mmCIF file of C-alpha atoms in Angstrom:
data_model
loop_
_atom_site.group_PDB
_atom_site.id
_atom_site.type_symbol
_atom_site.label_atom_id
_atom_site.label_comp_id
_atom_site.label_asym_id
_atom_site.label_seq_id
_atom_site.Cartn_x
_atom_site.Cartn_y
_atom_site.Cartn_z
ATOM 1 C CA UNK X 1 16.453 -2.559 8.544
ATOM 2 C CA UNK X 2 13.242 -0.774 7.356
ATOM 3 C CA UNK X 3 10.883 -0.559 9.644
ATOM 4 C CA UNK X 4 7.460 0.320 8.578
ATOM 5 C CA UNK X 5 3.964 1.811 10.563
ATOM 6 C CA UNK X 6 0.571 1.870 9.034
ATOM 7 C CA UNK X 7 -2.213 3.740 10.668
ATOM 8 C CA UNK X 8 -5.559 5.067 8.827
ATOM 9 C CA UNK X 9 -7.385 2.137 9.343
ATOM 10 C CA UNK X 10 -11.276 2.498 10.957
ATOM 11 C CA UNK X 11 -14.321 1.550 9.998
ATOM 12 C CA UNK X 12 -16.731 2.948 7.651
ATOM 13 C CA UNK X 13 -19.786 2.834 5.782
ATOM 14 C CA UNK X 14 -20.059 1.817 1.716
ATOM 15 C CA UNK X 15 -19.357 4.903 -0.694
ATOM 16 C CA UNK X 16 -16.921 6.343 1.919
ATOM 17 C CA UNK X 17 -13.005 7.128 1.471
ATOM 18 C CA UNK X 18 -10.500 6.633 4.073
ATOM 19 C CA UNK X 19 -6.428 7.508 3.571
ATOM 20 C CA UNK X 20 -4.083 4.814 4.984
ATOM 21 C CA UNK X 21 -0.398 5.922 6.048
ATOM 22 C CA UNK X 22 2.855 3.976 6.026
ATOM 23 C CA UNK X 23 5.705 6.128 7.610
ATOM 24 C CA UNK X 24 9.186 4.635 7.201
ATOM 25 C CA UNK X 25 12.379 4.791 8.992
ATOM 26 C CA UNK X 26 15.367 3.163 9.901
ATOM 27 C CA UNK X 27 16.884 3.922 5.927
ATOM 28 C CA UNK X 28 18.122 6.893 5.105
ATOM 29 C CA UNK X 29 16.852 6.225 1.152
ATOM 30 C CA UNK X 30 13.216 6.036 0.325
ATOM 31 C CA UNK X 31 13.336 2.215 -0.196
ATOM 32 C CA UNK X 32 13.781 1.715 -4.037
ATOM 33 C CA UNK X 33 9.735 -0.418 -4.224
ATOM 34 C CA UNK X 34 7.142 0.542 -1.406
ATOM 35 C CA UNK X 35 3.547 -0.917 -1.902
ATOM 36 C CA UNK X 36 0.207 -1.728 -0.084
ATOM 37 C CA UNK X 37 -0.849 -5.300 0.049
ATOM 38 C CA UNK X 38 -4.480 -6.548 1.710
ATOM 39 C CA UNK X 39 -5.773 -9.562 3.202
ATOM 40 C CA UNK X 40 -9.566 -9.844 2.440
ATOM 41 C CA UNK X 41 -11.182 -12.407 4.839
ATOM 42 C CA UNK X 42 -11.416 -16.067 3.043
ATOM 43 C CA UNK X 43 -8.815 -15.030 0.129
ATOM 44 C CA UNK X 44 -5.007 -14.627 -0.055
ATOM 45 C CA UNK X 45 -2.945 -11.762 0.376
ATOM 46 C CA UNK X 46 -2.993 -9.133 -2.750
ATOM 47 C CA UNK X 47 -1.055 -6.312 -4.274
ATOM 48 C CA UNK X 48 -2.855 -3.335 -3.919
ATOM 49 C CA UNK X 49 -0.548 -0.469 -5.264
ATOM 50 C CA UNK X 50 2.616 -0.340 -5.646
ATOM 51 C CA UNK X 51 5.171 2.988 -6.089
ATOM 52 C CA UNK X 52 8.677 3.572 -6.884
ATOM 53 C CA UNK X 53 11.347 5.833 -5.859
ATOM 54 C CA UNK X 54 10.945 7.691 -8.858
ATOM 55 C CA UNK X 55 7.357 8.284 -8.927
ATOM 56 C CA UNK X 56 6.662 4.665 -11.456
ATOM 57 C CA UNK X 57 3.075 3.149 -9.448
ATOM 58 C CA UNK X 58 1.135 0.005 -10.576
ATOM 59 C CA UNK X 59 -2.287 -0.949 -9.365
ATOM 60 C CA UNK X 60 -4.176 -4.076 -9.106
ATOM 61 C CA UNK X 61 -6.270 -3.526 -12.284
ATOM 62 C CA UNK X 62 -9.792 -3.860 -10.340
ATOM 63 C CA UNK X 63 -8.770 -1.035 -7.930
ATOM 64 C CA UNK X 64 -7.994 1.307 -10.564
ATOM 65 C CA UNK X 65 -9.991 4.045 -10.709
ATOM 66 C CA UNK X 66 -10.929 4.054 -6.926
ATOM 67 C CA UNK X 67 -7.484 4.077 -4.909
ATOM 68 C CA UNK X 68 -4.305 5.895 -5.617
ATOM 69 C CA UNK X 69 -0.900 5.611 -4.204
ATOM 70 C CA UNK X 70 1.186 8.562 -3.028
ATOM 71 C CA UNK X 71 3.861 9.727 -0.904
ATOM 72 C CA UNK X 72 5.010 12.371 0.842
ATOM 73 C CA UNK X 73 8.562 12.631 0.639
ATOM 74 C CA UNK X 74 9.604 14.799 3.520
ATOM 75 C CA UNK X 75 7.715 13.268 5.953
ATOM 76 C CA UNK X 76 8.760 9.563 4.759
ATOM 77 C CA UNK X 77 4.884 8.294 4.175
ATOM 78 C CA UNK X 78 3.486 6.617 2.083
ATOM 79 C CA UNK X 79 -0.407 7.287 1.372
ATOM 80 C CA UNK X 80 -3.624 4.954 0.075
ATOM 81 C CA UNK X 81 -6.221 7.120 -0.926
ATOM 82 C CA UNK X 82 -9.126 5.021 -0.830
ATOM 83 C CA UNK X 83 -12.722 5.973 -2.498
ATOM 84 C CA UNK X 84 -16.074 4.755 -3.078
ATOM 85 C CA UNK X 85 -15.175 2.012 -0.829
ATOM 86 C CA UNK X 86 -16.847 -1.318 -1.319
ATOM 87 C CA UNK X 87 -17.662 -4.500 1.814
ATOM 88 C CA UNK X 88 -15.575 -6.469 -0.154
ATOM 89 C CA UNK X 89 -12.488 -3.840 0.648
ATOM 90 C CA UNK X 90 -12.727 -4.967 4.219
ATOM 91 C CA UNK X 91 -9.657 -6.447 5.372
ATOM 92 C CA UNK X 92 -6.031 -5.999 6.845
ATOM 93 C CA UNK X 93 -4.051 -3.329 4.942
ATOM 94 C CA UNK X 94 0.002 -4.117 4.748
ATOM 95 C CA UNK X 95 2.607 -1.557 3.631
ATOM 96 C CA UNK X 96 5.992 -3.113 2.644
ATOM 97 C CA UNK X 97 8.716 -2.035 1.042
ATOM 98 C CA UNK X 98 12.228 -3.698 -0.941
ATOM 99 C CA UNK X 99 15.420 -2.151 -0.833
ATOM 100 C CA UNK X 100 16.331 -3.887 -4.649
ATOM 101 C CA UNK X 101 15.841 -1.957 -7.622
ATOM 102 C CA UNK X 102 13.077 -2.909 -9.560
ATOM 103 C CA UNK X 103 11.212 -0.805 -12.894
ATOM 104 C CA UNK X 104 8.118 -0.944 -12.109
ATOM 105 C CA UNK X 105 7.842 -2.599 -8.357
ATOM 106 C CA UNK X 106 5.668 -5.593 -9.607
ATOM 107 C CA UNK X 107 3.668 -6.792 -6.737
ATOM 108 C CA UNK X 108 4.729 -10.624 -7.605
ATOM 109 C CA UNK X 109 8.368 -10.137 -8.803
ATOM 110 C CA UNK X 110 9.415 -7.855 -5.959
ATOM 111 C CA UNK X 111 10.632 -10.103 -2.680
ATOM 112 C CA UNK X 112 9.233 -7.118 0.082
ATOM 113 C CA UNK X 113 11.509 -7.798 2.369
ATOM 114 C CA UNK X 114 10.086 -5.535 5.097
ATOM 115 C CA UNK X 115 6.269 -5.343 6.164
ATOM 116 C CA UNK X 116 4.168 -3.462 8.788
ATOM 117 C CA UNK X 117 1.914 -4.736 11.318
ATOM 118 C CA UNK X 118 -0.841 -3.855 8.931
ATOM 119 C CA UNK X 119 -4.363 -1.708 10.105
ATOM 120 C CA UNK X 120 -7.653 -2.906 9.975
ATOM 121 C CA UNK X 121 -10.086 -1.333 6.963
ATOM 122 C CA UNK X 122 -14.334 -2.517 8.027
ATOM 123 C CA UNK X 123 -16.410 -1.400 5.267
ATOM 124 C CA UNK X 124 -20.340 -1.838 6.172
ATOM 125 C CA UNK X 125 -22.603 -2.067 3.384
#
């Protein structure tokens, strides 16, 4: 059973950058898909960025350009860099992860079996 923790959340002010964290454990493989997800107030849950374990990512295409997707191997985390931040980026950041093999983790074919608790992102314009 994965078990996943975000933390990085906080709030800050438009044109800022935060980094989001997802450490994993309870696997001893990097699970094969790991991605962040958000919840935006008044919309449903999207993809964010997905990476897999060997190194294929995929981004929501209105994100690209201003967050990237990384990990740090050793340390079993998983990263959102997140720049030029927007009020519209406010919401509840998930990390999840799938154990399947998928090439590239699509964020709507991929079942993410295992979520975190997700951490809170306030953007103030």
């Amino acid at each position: 059973q994965v078990q996943l923790l975000e933390s990085g959340g906080a709030s800050v002010q438009s044109g800022g950058s935060l980094r989001l964290s997802c450490a994993f454990s309870g696997v001893t493989d990097r699970p094969y898909c790991m991605g962040w997800f958000r919840q935006v107030p008044g919309k449903a849950r999207e993809g964010v960025a997905t990476l897999g374990r060997y190194g294929h990512s995929t981004y929501a295409e209105s994100l690209k350009g201003r967050f990237t997707i990384s990990e740090d191997a050793a340390k079993k985390t998983l990263y959102l860099q997140m720049n030029h931040l927007k009020a519209e980026d406010t919401g509840v950041y998930y990390c999840a992860s799938d154990l399947s093999a998928w090439d590239p983790c699509s964020q709507e074919r991929v079942p993410w079996a295992s979520w975190g608790q997700g951490t809170q992102v306030t953007v103030s314009s």
